[in-house]
PDB file of C-alpha atoms in Angstrom:
ATOM      1  CA  MET A   1      20.169  11.461  -3.342  1.00 83.00           C
ATOM      2  CA  ALA A   2      16.935   9.506  -2.969  1.00 94.00           C
ATOM      3  CA  GLU A   3      13.957  10.781  -4.954  1.00 97.00           C
ATOM      4  CA  TRP A   4      10.309   9.935  -5.403  1.00 98.00           C
ATOM      5  CA  LEU A   5       9.093   8.848  -8.833  1.00 98.00           C
ATOM      6  CA  TYR A   6       5.427   9.780  -9.170  1.00 98.00           C
ATOM      7  CA  GLU A   7       2.736   8.948 -11.739  1.00 98.00           C
ATOM      8  CA  ALA A   8      -0.827  10.221 -11.861  1.00 97.00           C
ATOM      9  CA  GLY A   9      -2.290   7.135 -13.491  1.00 97.00           C
ATOM     10  CA  ILE A  10      -5.792   6.259 -14.610  1.00 97.00           C
ATOM     11  CA  GLY A  11      -7.689   4.920 -11.604  1.00 97.00           C
ATOM     12  CA  GLU A  12      -4.732   5.299  -9.256  1.00 98.00           C
ATOM     13  CA  GLN A  13      -1.747   7.381  -8.290  1.00 98.00           C
ATOM     14  CA  ARG A  14       1.531   5.521  -7.836  1.00 98.00           C
ATOM     15  CA  ALA A  15       4.920   6.440  -6.415  1.00 98.00           C
ATOM     16  CA  ALA A  16       8.242   4.858  -5.541  1.00 98.00           C
ATOM     17  CA  LEU A  17      11.111   6.197  -3.450  1.00 98.00           C
ATOM     18  CA  ILE A  18      14.334   5.329  -5.283  1.00 97.00           C
ATOM     19  CA  ASP A  19      17.790   5.215  -3.689  1.00 96.00           C
ATOM     20  CA  ASP A  20      21.052   6.315  -5.305  1.00 93.00           C
ATOM     21  CA  ASP A  21      21.477   2.868  -6.888  1.00 93.00           C
ATOM     22  CA  GLY A  22      18.022   2.939  -8.477  1.00 94.00           C
ATOM     23  CA  HIS A  23      16.387   0.480  -6.070  1.00 95.00           C
ATOM     24  CA  ILE A  24      12.875   0.940  -4.687  1.00 98.00           C
ATOM     25  CA  LEU A  25      12.863   1.745  -0.973  1.00 98.00           C
ATOM     26  CA  ARG A  26       9.113   2.424  -0.717  1.00 98.00           C
ATOM     27  CA  ALA A  27       6.263   1.716  -3.134  1.00 98.00           C
ATOM     28  CA  ARG A  28       2.867   3.345  -2.799  1.00 98.00           C
ATOM     29  CA  ILE A  29      -0.443   3.092  -4.685  1.00 98.00           C
ATOM     30  CA  ALA A  30      -3.474   5.276  -3.946  1.00 97.00           C
ATOM     31  CA  CYS A  31      -6.657   4.120  -5.695  1.00 97.00           C
ATOM     32  CA  ASP A  32      -9.073   6.835  -6.790  1.00 95.00           C
ATOM     33  CA  ASP A  33     -12.098   4.961  -5.405  1.00 92.00           C
ATOM     34  CA  ALA A  34     -10.592   3.907  -2.054  1.00 93.00           C
ATOM     35  CA  GLY A  35     -13.139   5.904  -0.034  1.00 94.00           C
ATOM     36  CA  PRO A  36     -12.509   8.495   2.708  1.00 97.00           C
ATOM     37  CA  GLN A  37      -8.792   8.910   3.391  1.00 97.00           C
ATOM     38  CA  PRO A  38      -6.801  10.078   6.429  1.00 97.00           C
ATOM     39  CA  GLY A  39      -6.778  13.851   6.798  1.00 97.00           C
ATOM     40  CA  LEU A  40     -10.260  14.373   5.355  1.00 98.00           C
ATOM     41  CA  ILE A  41     -12.432  16.643   7.515  1.00 98.00           C
ATOM     42  CA  ALA A  42     -16.067  16.647   6.420  1.00 97.00           C
ATOM     43  CA  PRO A  43     -19.608  17.202   7.735  1.00 97.00           C
ATOM     44  CA  ALA A  44     -21.491  14.152   8.973  1.00 96.00           C
ATOM     45  CA  ARG A  45     -24.456  12.973  11.027  1.00 95.00           C
ATOM     46  CA  LEU A  46     -24.178  10.898  14.173  1.00 95.00           C
ATOM     47  CA  ILE A  47     -26.145   7.686  13.499  1.00 93.00           C
ATOM     48  CA  GLU A  48     -24.849   5.753  16.535  1.00 92.00           C
ATOM     49  CA  ARG A  49     -22.779   6.850  19.511  1.00 89.00           C
ATOM     50  CA  ASP A  50     -19.660   5.436  17.855  1.00 92.00           C
ATOM     51  CA  LEU A  51     -20.636   5.771  14.181  1.00 95.00           C
ATOM     52  CA  ALA A  52     -21.032   8.827  11.956  1.00 96.00           C
ATOM     53  CA  ARG A  53     -22.216   9.029   8.359  1.00 96.00           C
ATOM     54  CA  LEU A  54     -20.564  11.576   6.116  1.00 96.00           C
ATOM     55  CA  ASP A  55     -22.866  13.770   4.052  1.00 94.00           C
ATOM     56  CA  SER A  56     -21.312  11.996   1.038  1.00 93.00           C
ATOM     57  CA  GLY A  57     -22.734   8.698   2.352  1.00 94.00           C
ATOM     58  CA  GLU A  58     -19.755   6.821   3.845  1.00 95.00           C
ATOM     59  CA  ASP A  59     -19.828   5.526   7.428  1.00 96.00           C
ATOM     60  CA  ILE A  60     -16.947   6.376   9.768  1.00 96.00           C
ATOM     61  CA  ALA A  61     -16.304   4.380  12.949  1.00 96.00           C
ATOM     62  CA  LEU A  62     -15.480   6.844  15.728  1.00 96.00           C
ATOM     63  CA  VAL A  63     -12.366   6.277  17.816  1.00 91.00           C
ATOM     64  CA  ARG A  64     -14.352   7.192  20.924  1.00 87.00           C
ATOM     65  CA  PRO A  65     -18.105   7.643  21.448  1.00 81.00           C
ATOM     66  CA  ALA A  66     -19.437  11.140  20.863  1.00 78.00           C
ATOM     67  CA  ALA A  67     -19.775  13.049  24.136  1.00 77.00           C
ATOM     68  CA  GLY A  68     -22.852  15.222  24.543  1.00 75.00           C
ATOM     69  CA  ALA A  69     -24.126  14.771  20.981  1.00 77.00           C
ATOM     70  CA  THR A  70     -27.549  13.263  20.295  1.00 84.00           C
ATOM     71  CA  LEU A  71     -28.222  10.756  17.548  1.00 86.00           C
ATOM     72  CA  GLY A  72     -28.867  12.539  14.278  1.00 88.00           C
ATOM     73  CA  ALA A  73     -26.848  15.586  15.312  1.00 91.00           C
ATOM     74  CA  ALA A  74     -24.735  17.346  12.711  1.00 93.00           C
ATOM     75  CA  VAL A  75     -21.038  16.877  13.478  1.00 94.00           C
ATOM     76  CA  ARG A  76     -17.721  17.284  11.725  1.00 95.00           C
ATOM     77  CA  VAL A  77     -15.464  14.235  11.392  1.00 97.00           C
ATOM     78  CA  GLU A  78     -11.740  13.901  10.734  1.00 97.00           C
ATOM     79  CA  VAL A  79     -10.746  10.596   9.139  1.00 98.00           C
ATOM     80  CA  THR A  80      -7.737   9.090  10.916  1.00 97.00           C
ATOM     81  CA  ARG A  81      -7.538   5.716   9.142  1.00 97.00           C
ATOM     82  CA  GLY A  82      -8.825   4.580   5.772  1.00 96.00           C
ATOM     83  CA  ALA A  83     -10.847   1.415   5.218  1.00 95.00           C
ATOM     84  CA  ILE A  84      -8.828  -1.797   5.672  1.00 94.00           C
ATOM     85  CA  PRO A  85      -9.859  -4.689   3.398  1.00 89.00           C
ATOM     86  CA  GLU A  86     -10.236  -8.053   5.104  1.00 82.00           C
ATOM     87  CA  PRO A  87     -11.792 -11.255   3.746  1.00 76.00           C
ATOM     88  CA  GLY A  88     -15.467 -11.262   4.667  1.00 73.00           C
ATOM     89  CA  ARG A  89     -15.282  -8.340   7.115  1.00 78.00           C
ATOM     90  CA  PRO A  90     -13.645  -5.144   5.855  1.00 81.00           C
ATOM     91  CA  LYS A  91     -12.754  -2.641   8.559  1.00 89.00           C
ATOM     92  CA  PRO A  92     -14.544   0.675   7.905  1.00 92.00           C
ATOM     93  CA  PRO A  93     -12.730   4.006   7.923  1.00 96.00           C
ATOM     94  CA  ARG A  94     -12.023   5.344  11.391  1.00 97.00           C
ATOM     95  CA  GLY A  95     -12.217   8.936  12.579  1.00 97.00           C
ATOM     96  CA  ARG A  96     -12.978  11.383  15.353  1.00 96.00           C
ATOM     97  CA  ILE A  97     -15.265  14.322  15.894  1.00 94.00           C
ATOM     98  CA  THR A  98     -13.515  17.658  15.464  1.00 95.00           C
ATOM     99  CA  ASP A  99     -14.178  21.381  15.367  1.00 93.00           C
ATOM    100  CA  ALA A 100     -11.601  21.952  12.618  1.00 96.00           C
ATOM    101  CA  ALA A 101     -12.642  23.443   9.299  1.00 97.00           C
ATOM    102  CA  PRO A 102     -13.557  21.034   6.470  1.00 97.00           C
ATOM    103  CA  CYS A 103     -10.702  20.114   4.139  1.00 97.00           C
ATOM    104  CA  PRO A 104      -9.912  17.353   1.650  1.00 97.00           C
ATOM    105  CA  ALA A 105      -7.528  14.526   2.419  1.00 97.00           C
ATOM    106  CA  PRO A 106      -3.994  15.054   1.122  1.00 97.00           C
ATOM    107  CA  THR A 107      -3.297  13.288  -2.157  1.00 97.00           C
ATOM    108  CA  LEU A 108      -0.480  10.801  -2.547  1.00 98.00           C
ATOM    109  CA  LEU A 109       1.578  13.494  -4.264  1.00 97.00           C
ATOM    110  CA  GLU A 110       1.040  15.857  -1.337  1.00 97.00           C
ATOM    111  CA  ARG A 111       2.237  13.168   1.091  1.00 96.00           C
ATOM    112  CA  LEU A 112       5.623  12.792  -0.630  1.00 97.00           C
ATOM    113  CA  ARG A 113       7.465  15.308   1.536  1.00 91.00           C
ATOM    114  CA  ASP A 114      10.692  13.590   2.609  1.00 90.00           C
ATOM    115  CA  ALA A 115      12.561  13.675  -0.726  1.00 95.00           C
ATOM    116  CA  PRO A 116      12.443  15.476  -4.090  1.00 96.00           C
ATOM    117  CA  VAL A 117       9.666  14.349  -6.439  1.00 97.00           C
ATOM    118  CA  ARG A 118      10.052  13.624 -10.158  1.00 97.00           C
ATOM    119  CA  THR A 119       6.750  13.395 -12.019  1.00 97.00           C
ATOM    120  CA  LEU A 120       6.813  10.797 -14.783  1.00 97.00           C
ATOM    121  CA  ARG A 121       5.048  11.073 -18.141  1.00 95.00           C
ATOM    122  CA  ALA A 122       3.724   8.235 -20.283  1.00 93.00           C
ATOM    123  CA  HIS A 123       5.816   9.244 -23.329  1.00 92.00           C
ATOM    124  CA  GLU A 124       9.069   9.064 -21.321  1.00 94.00           C
ATOM    125  CA  PRO A 125      11.162   5.931 -20.641  1.00 94.00           C
ATOM    126  CA  ASP A 126       9.571   3.840 -17.905  1.00 96.00           C
ATOM    127  CA  ALA A 127      11.649   4.842 -14.876  1.00 97.00           C
ATOM    128  CA  LEU A 128       9.386   2.969 -12.459  1.00 97.00           C
ATOM    129  CA  GLU A 129       9.799  -0.283 -14.337  1.00 97.00           C
ATOM    130  CA  ALA A 130      13.551   0.240 -14.612  1.00 97.00           C
ATOM    131  CA  ALA A 131      13.679   0.483 -10.807  1.00 97.00           C
ATOM    132  CA  GLY A 132      11.822  -2.829 -10.378  1.00 97.00           C
ATOM    133  CA  TRP A 133       8.178  -1.760 -10.055  1.00 97.00           C
ATOM    134  CA  SER A 134       6.743  -5.034 -11.405  1.00 96.00           C
ATOM    135  CA  GLU A 135       8.953  -7.073  -9.077  1.00 97.00           C
ATOM    136  CA  VAL A 136       7.725  -5.126  -6.038  1.00 98.00           C
ATOM    137  CA  LEU A 137       4.090  -5.619  -7.066  1.00 97.00           C
ATOM    138  CA  GLU A 138       4.786  -9.328  -7.579  1.00 97.00           C
ATOM    139  CA  GLU A 139       6.212  -9.743  -4.076  1.00 97.00           C
ATOM    140  CA  ALA A 140       3.237  -7.841  -2.644  1.00 97.00           C
ATOM    141  CA  VAL A 141       0.804 -10.204  -4.386  1.00 97.00           C
ATOM    142  CA  THR A 142       2.625 -13.509  -3.826  1.00 97.00           C
ATOM    143  CA  GLY A 143       4.238 -12.767  -0.456  1.00 96.00           C
ATOM    144  CA  ASP A 144       7.501 -14.364  -1.610  1.00 97.00           C
ATOM    145  CA  ILE A 145      10.419 -12.018  -0.853  1.00 97.00           C
ATOM    146  CA  PRO A 146      13.918 -13.365  -1.572  1.00 96.00           C
ATOM    147  CA  PHE A 147      16.982 -12.095   0.265  1.00 96.00           C
ATOM    148  CA  PRO A 148      20.637 -13.235   0.213  1.00 93.00           C
ATOM    149  CA  GLY A 149      20.696 -16.722   1.720  1.00 91.00           C
ATOM    150  CA  GLY A 150      16.967 -17.225   2.155  1.00 95.00           C
ATOM    151  CA  MET A 151      13.341 -16.322   1.535  1.00 97.00           C
ATOM    152  CA  LEU A 152      10.681 -14.400   3.424  1.00 98.00           C
ATOM    153  CA  ARG A 153       7.075 -15.519   3.124  1.00 97.00           C
ATOM    154  CA  PHE A 154       4.514 -12.868   3.985  1.00 97.00           C
ATOM    155  CA  TRP A 155       0.805 -13.115   4.847  1.00 95.00           C
ATOM    156  CA  PRO A 156      -1.497 -10.238   5.841  1.00 92.00           C
ATOM    157  CA  THR A 157      -4.074 -11.643   8.290  1.00 90.00           C
ATOM    158  CA  PRO A 158      -6.898  -9.949  10.231  1.00 87.00           C
ATOM    159  CA  ALA A 159      -4.880 -10.302  13.443  1.00 88.00           C
ATOM    160  CA  MET A 160      -1.435  -9.233  12.210  1.00 93.00           C
ATOM    161  CA  ALA A 161       0.925  -9.242   9.259  1.00 96.00           C
ATOM    162  CA  LEU A 162       3.150 -12.324   9.430  1.00 97.00           C
ATOM    163  CA  PHE A 163       6.637 -13.008   8.079  1.00 98.00           C
ATOM    164  CA  ASP A 164       8.154 -16.481   8.047  1.00 97.00           C
ATOM    165  CA  VAL A 165      11.901 -16.924   7.486  1.00 97.00           C
ATOM    166  CA  ASP A 166      13.257 -19.807   5.396  1.00 95.00           C
ATOM    167  CA  GLY A 167      16.905 -20.483   4.608  1.00 93.00           C
ATOM    168  CA  ASP A 168      19.982 -22.561   5.212  1.00 89.00           C
ATOM    169  CA  PRO A 169      22.346 -22.637   8.216  1.00 89.00           C
ATOM    170  CA  PRO A 170      24.177 -21.086   9.937  1.00 91.00           C
ATOM    171  CA  LEU A 171      20.959 -19.910  11.540  1.00 93.00           C
ATOM    172  CA  ASP A 172      22.438 -16.978  13.473  1.00 93.00           C
ATOM    173  CA  ALA A 173      23.703 -15.313  10.269  1.00 94.00           C
ATOM    174  CA  LEU A 174      20.488 -16.234   8.429  1.00 95.00           C
ATOM    175  CA  ALA A 175      18.349 -14.561  11.109  1.00 96.00           C
ATOM    176  CA  VAL A 176      20.329 -11.306  11.027  1.00 96.00           C
ATOM    177  CA  CYS A 177      20.110 -11.140   7.212  1.00 96.00           C
ATOM    178  CA  ALA A 178      16.397 -11.920   7.446  1.00 97.00           C
ATOM    179  CA  ALA A 179      15.870  -9.131   9.987  1.00 97.00           C
ATOM    180  CA  ALA A 180      17.362  -6.616   7.563  1.00 97.00           C
ATOM    181  CA  ALA A 181      15.183  -8.000   4.764  1.00 97.00           C
ATOM    182  CA  VAL A 182      12.038  -7.812   6.925  1.00 98.00           C
ATOM    183  CA  ALA A 183      12.747  -4.189   7.871  1.00 98.00           C
ATOM    184  CA  ALA A 184      13.249  -3.297   4.191  1.00 97.00           C
ATOM    185  CA  ALA A 185      10.046  -5.118   3.185  1.00 98.00           C
ATOM    186  CA  ILE A 186       7.997  -3.367   5.877  1.00 98.00           C
ATOM    187  CA  GLU A 187       9.180   0.010   4.535  1.00 97.00           C
ATOM    188  CA  ARG A 188       8.834  -0.951   0.886  1.00 98.00           C
ATOM    189  CA  LEU A 189       5.332  -2.400   1.165  1.00 98.00           C
ATOM    190  CA  ASP A 190       3.997   0.138   3.714  1.00 97.00           C
ATOM    191  CA  ILE A 191       3.102  -2.495   6.309  1.00 97.00           C
ATOM    192  CA  GLY A 192       1.730  -1.152   9.572  1.00 96.00           C
ATOM    193  CA  GLY A 193      -0.186  -2.301  12.615  1.00 96.00           C
ATOM    194  CA  SER A 194       0.855  -5.491  14.393  1.00 97.00           C
ATOM    195  CA  ILE A 195       3.603  -7.455  12.627  1.00 98.00           C
ATOM    196  CA  GLY A 196       4.880 -10.879  13.647  1.00 98.00           C
ATOM    197  CA  ILE A 197       8.194 -12.380  12.466  1.00 98.00           C
ATOM    198  CA  ASP A 198       9.003 -16.071  12.878  1.00 97.00           C
ATOM    199  CA  PHE A 199      12.803 -16.345  12.834  1.00 96.00           C
ATOM    200  CA  PRO A 200      14.689 -19.628  13.178  1.00 93.00           C
ATOM    201  CA  THR A 201      15.029 -20.751  16.775  1.00 90.00           C
ATOM    202  CA  LEU A 202      18.190 -19.153  18.139  1.00 88.00           C
ATOM    203  CA  ALA A 203      19.927 -20.781  21.081  1.00 82.00           C
ATOM    204  CA  GLY A 204      21.930 -17.898  22.483  1.00 86.00           C
ATOM    205  CA  ARG A 205      20.862 -14.570  23.929  1.00 91.00           C
ATOM    206  CA  GLU A 206      23.588 -12.793  21.960  1.00 93.00           C
ATOM    207  CA  ALA A 207      22.219 -14.098  18.653  1.00 92.00           C
ATOM    208  CA  ARG A 208      18.698 -12.965  19.544  1.00 94.00           C
ATOM    209  CA  GLN A 209      19.960  -9.515  20.493  1.00 95.00           C
ATOM    210  CA  ALA A 210      21.784  -9.244  17.146  1.00 95.00           C
ATOM    211  CA  VAL A 211      18.519  -9.897  15.326  1.00 96.00           C
ATOM    212  CA  ALA A 212      16.696  -7.223  17.340  1.00 96.00           C
ATOM    213  CA  ALA A 213      19.536  -4.780  16.739  1.00 96.00           C
ATOM    214  CA  ALA A 214      19.293  -5.390  12.986  1.00 96.00           C
ATOM    215  CA  ILE A 215      15.616  -4.457  13.098  1.00 97.00           C
ATOM    216  CA  ASP A 216      16.332  -1.330  15.172  1.00 97.00           C
ATOM    217  CA  SER A 217      19.051  -0.102  12.828  1.00 96.00           C
ATOM    218  CA  ARG A 218      17.038  -0.472   9.622  1.00 95.00           C
ATOM    219  CA  LEU A 219      13.384   0.187  10.430  1.00 97.00           C
ATOM    220  CA  THR A 220      12.293   3.824  10.525  1.00 94.00           C
ATOM    221  CA  GLN A 221      10.892   5.082  13.815  1.00 94.00           C
ATOM    222  CA  PRO A 222       8.347   5.278  15.326  1.00 95.00           C
ATOM    223  CA  PHE A 223       7.663   1.630  16.174  1.00 97.00           C
ATOM    224  CA  GLU A 224       7.666  -0.649  19.208  1.00 97.00           C
ATOM    225  CA  ARG A 225       8.879  -4.227  19.353  1.00 97.00           C
ATOM    226  CA  THR A 226       9.333  -7.142  21.677  1.00 96.00           C
ATOM    227  CA  ALA A 227      12.570  -9.045  22.193  1.00 94.00           C
ATOM    228  CA  VAL A 228      13.140 -12.214  20.160  1.00 94.00           C
ATOM    229  CA  ASN A 229      11.769 -14.986  22.362  1.00 93.00           C
ATOM    230  CA  GLY A 230      13.217 -18.463  22.764  1.00 87.00           C
ATOM    231  CA  PHE A 231      11.147 -19.749  19.844  1.00 90.00           C
ATOM    232  CA  GLY A 232      12.482 -17.092  17.467  1.00 92.00           C
ATOM    233  CA  PHE A 233       9.340 -14.914  17.407  1.00 96.00           C
ATOM    234  CA  LEU A 234       9.463 -11.106  17.463  1.00 97.00           C
ATOM    235  CA  GLN A 235       6.511  -8.701  17.270  1.00 98.00           C
ATOM    236  CA  ILE A 236       6.556  -5.133  15.938  1.00 98.00           C
ATOM    237  CA  VAL A 237       3.801  -2.538  16.254  1.00 98.00           C
ATOM    238  CA  ARG A 238       3.742   0.448  13.877  1.00 97.00           C
ATOM    239  CA  GLY A 239       1.201   3.147  13.185  1.00 95.00           C
ATOM    240  CA  ARG A 240      -1.343   2.292  10.509  1.00 94.00           C
ATOM    241  CA  SER A 241      -3.429   4.893   8.706  1.00 94.00           C
ATOM    242  CA  ARG A 242      -4.171   3.023   5.450  1.00 95.00           C
ATOM    243  CA  PRO A 243      -3.922  -0.483   3.986  1.00 95.00           C
ATOM    244  CA  SER A 244      -0.533  -1.892   3.023  1.00 97.00           C
ATOM    245  CA  LEU A 245       0.412  -2.365  -0.612  1.00 97.00           C
ATOM    246  CA  PRO A 246      -0.278  -6.142  -0.400  1.00 97.00           C
ATOM    247  CA  GLU A 247      -3.745  -5.439   1.007  1.00 96.00           C
ATOM    248  CA  VAL A 248      -4.484  -2.906  -1.752  1.00 95.00           C
ATOM    249  CA  LEU A 249      -3.507  -5.354  -4.496  1.00 96.00           C
ATOM    250  CA  ARG A 250      -5.025  -8.496  -2.963  1.00 95.00           C
ATOM    251  CA  ALA A 251      -8.359  -6.909  -2.026  1.00 93.00           C
ATOM    252  CA  ASP A 252      -9.327  -6.452  -5.696  1.00 94.00           C
ATOM    253  CA  PRO A 253      -6.929  -8.360  -7.969  1.00 96.00           C
ATOM    254  CA  VAL A 254      -9.053  -7.749 -11.059  1.00 97.00           C
ATOM    255  CA  GLY A 255      -9.121  -4.010 -10.415  1.00 97.00           C
ATOM    256  CA  ALA A 256      -5.361  -3.980  -9.775  1.00 97.00           C
ATOM    257  CA  ALA A 257      -4.747  -5.855 -13.029  1.00 97.00           C
ATOM    258  CA  ALA A 258      -7.078  -3.496 -14.905  1.00 97.00           C
ATOM    259  CA  ARG A 259      -5.262  -0.398 -13.654  1.00 97.00           C
ATOM    260  CA  ALA A 260      -1.902  -1.988 -14.521  1.00 96.00           C
ATOM    261  CA  ALA A 261      -3.210  -2.753 -18.022  1.00 96.00           C
ATOM    262  CA  LEU A 262      -4.332   0.857 -18.428  1.00 97.00           C
ATOM    263  CA  ARG A 263      -0.812   1.949 -17.527  1.00 96.00           C
ATOM    264  CA  GLN A 264       0.660  -0.226 -20.272  1.00 95.00           C
ATOM    265  CA  ILE A 265      -1.950   0.874 -22.821  1.00 95.00           C
ATOM    266  CA  GLU A 266      -1.249   4.536 -22.044  1.00 95.00           C
ATOM    267  CA  ARG A 267       2.465   3.889 -22.579  1.00 95.00           C
ATOM    268  CA  THR A 268       1.956   2.137 -25.927  1.00 93.00           C
ATOM    269  CA  PRO A 269       3.341   4.373 -28.723  1.00 91.00           C
ATOM    270  CA  ALA A 270       0.810   5.820 -31.139  1.00 86.00           C
ATOM    271  CA  SER A 271       2.651   4.060 -33.969  1.00 87.00           C
ATOM    272  CA  SER A 272       1.907   0.634 -32.433  1.00 90.00           C
ATOM    273  CA  PRO A 273      -1.293  -1.362 -33.039  1.00 87.00           C
ATOM    274  CA  ASN A 274      -4.240  -0.215 -30.949  1.00 88.00           C
ATOM    275  CA  ARG A 275      -5.452  -3.764 -30.256  1.00 91.00           C
ATOM    276  CA  PHE A 276      -4.964  -5.457 -26.913  1.00 92.00           C
ATOM    277  CA  ARG A 277      -5.725  -8.920 -25.571  1.00 92.00           C
ATOM    278  CA  LEU A 278      -6.579  -9.042 -21.872  1.00 94.00           C
ATOM    279  CA  PRO A 279      -8.105 -11.643 -19.528  1.00 94.00           C
ATOM    280  CA  PRO A 280     -11.924 -11.493 -19.825  1.00 95.00           C
ATOM    281  CA  ALA A 281     -12.452 -10.218 -16.269  1.00 96.00           C
ATOM    282  CA  VAL A 282      -9.879  -7.452 -16.710  1.00 96.00           C
ATOM    283  CA  ARG A 283     -11.330  -6.431 -20.057  1.00 95.00           C
ATOM    284  CA  ALA A 284     -14.834  -6.354 -18.571  1.00 96.00           C
ATOM    285  CA  ARG A 285     -13.694  -4.191 -15.656  1.00 97.00           C
ATOM    286  CA  ILE A 286     -12.154  -1.610 -17.996  1.00 96.00           C
ATOM    287  CA  LEU A 287     -15.169  -1.562 -20.318  1.00 96.00           C
ATOM    288  CA  ALA A 288     -17.441  -1.053 -17.304  1.00 96.00           C
ATOM    289  CA  ARG A 289     -15.621   2.183 -16.446  1.00 96.00           C
ATOM    290  CA  PRO A 290     -16.476   4.902 -18.986  1.00 95.00           C
ATOM    291  CA  ASP A 291     -14.447   7.371 -16.896  1.00 96.00           C
ATOM    292  CA  TRP A 292     -11.310   5.263 -17.450  1.00 96.00           C
ATOM    293  CA  LEU A 293     -11.977   5.024 -21.183  1.00 95.00           C
ATOM    294  CA  ALA A 294     -12.597   8.772 -21.358  1.00 96.00           C
ATOM    295  CA  ALA A 295      -9.288   9.392 -19.595  1.00 96.00           C
ATOM    296  CA  LEU A 296      -7.510   7.104 -22.060  1.00 94.00           C
ATOM    297  CA  LEU A 297      -9.045   8.997 -24.964  1.00 94.00           C
ATOM    298  CA  GLN A 298      -7.999  12.325 -23.484  1.00 95.00           C
ATOM    299  CA  ARG A 299      -4.435  11.173 -22.805  1.00 95.00           C
ATOM    300  CA  THR A 300      -3.745   9.115 -25.925  1.00 94.00           C
ATOM    301  CA  GLY A 301      -6.217  10.400 -28.491  1.00 92.00           C
ATOM    302  CA  ARG A 302      -7.686   6.939 -29.070  1.00 89.00           C
ATOM    303  CA  VAL A 303      -9.794   4.286 -27.379  1.00 86.00           C
ATOM    304  CA  PRO A 304      -8.201   0.822 -27.326  1.00 89.00           C
ATOM    305  CA  ILE A 305      -9.717  -2.134 -29.140  1.00 88.00           C
ATOM    306  CA  PHE A 306      -9.857  -5.298 -27.054  1.00 88.00           C
ATOM    307  CA  ASP A 307      -9.642  -8.621 -28.866  1.00 80.00           C
ATOM    308  CA  GLU A 308     -11.690 -11.517 -27.555  1.00 72.00           C
TER     309      GLU A 308
END
């Protein structure tokens, strides 16, 4: 039976859905400082017809302009989508005005409802790593995703997430294998919104239908898609309430590396040396966060020493 592996890390929560063979089906990271998250209902002030400012200071873009409310009016906002990082122009959180009672956003742990959850501890064997955690993070960062017979190359862009298929003939078989790999990658990396897939050009209608059928049989509903056109392009649209794993990791690579380093430091046995050598930017990020260092002290009983 599939199960979620969950860790409450320093600076982030992380989870992976593991199948019966120990492979990661879905990987999720929720950063502690990611801002207002979907499900949060909180008091705010209307500062523009389509923009509200939470009492905690964050701006929320409203899905539709406020009806009948004057600027400066006290309102209550439900966050429906978290902030989406984009180079040069991050998309702010999105929400709507509601009459519902205030409540916090569900945590990552609270969102893991479709399978049993096993909470991991730092002193236990590293079950996440045994399942391939580092490899999944690597594919999210590089965009290189191998599959039998070929390679997917992935780019998140402001317009859509794009997959390109590379591999050797026969192209019909390659495209069907690639479709299965794309569906698995979308699930694994939590990719939503508009998704474009550039398959090899397929001559026959039957071959194109086989590719579409492979997507339909492996990608969890709900989603919409086009047919594969004569140039081998297919588009998928899925719901999107938060950034994908590649967007989380690529938006702040130093922060991602710092949180990963904290995970390894926390897992270092007390009998091992307490000295660590990290890239200067990663070391500086950790030292600039006294809350992270305090958490390390509380969890391990010691503060690490970083060598220059």
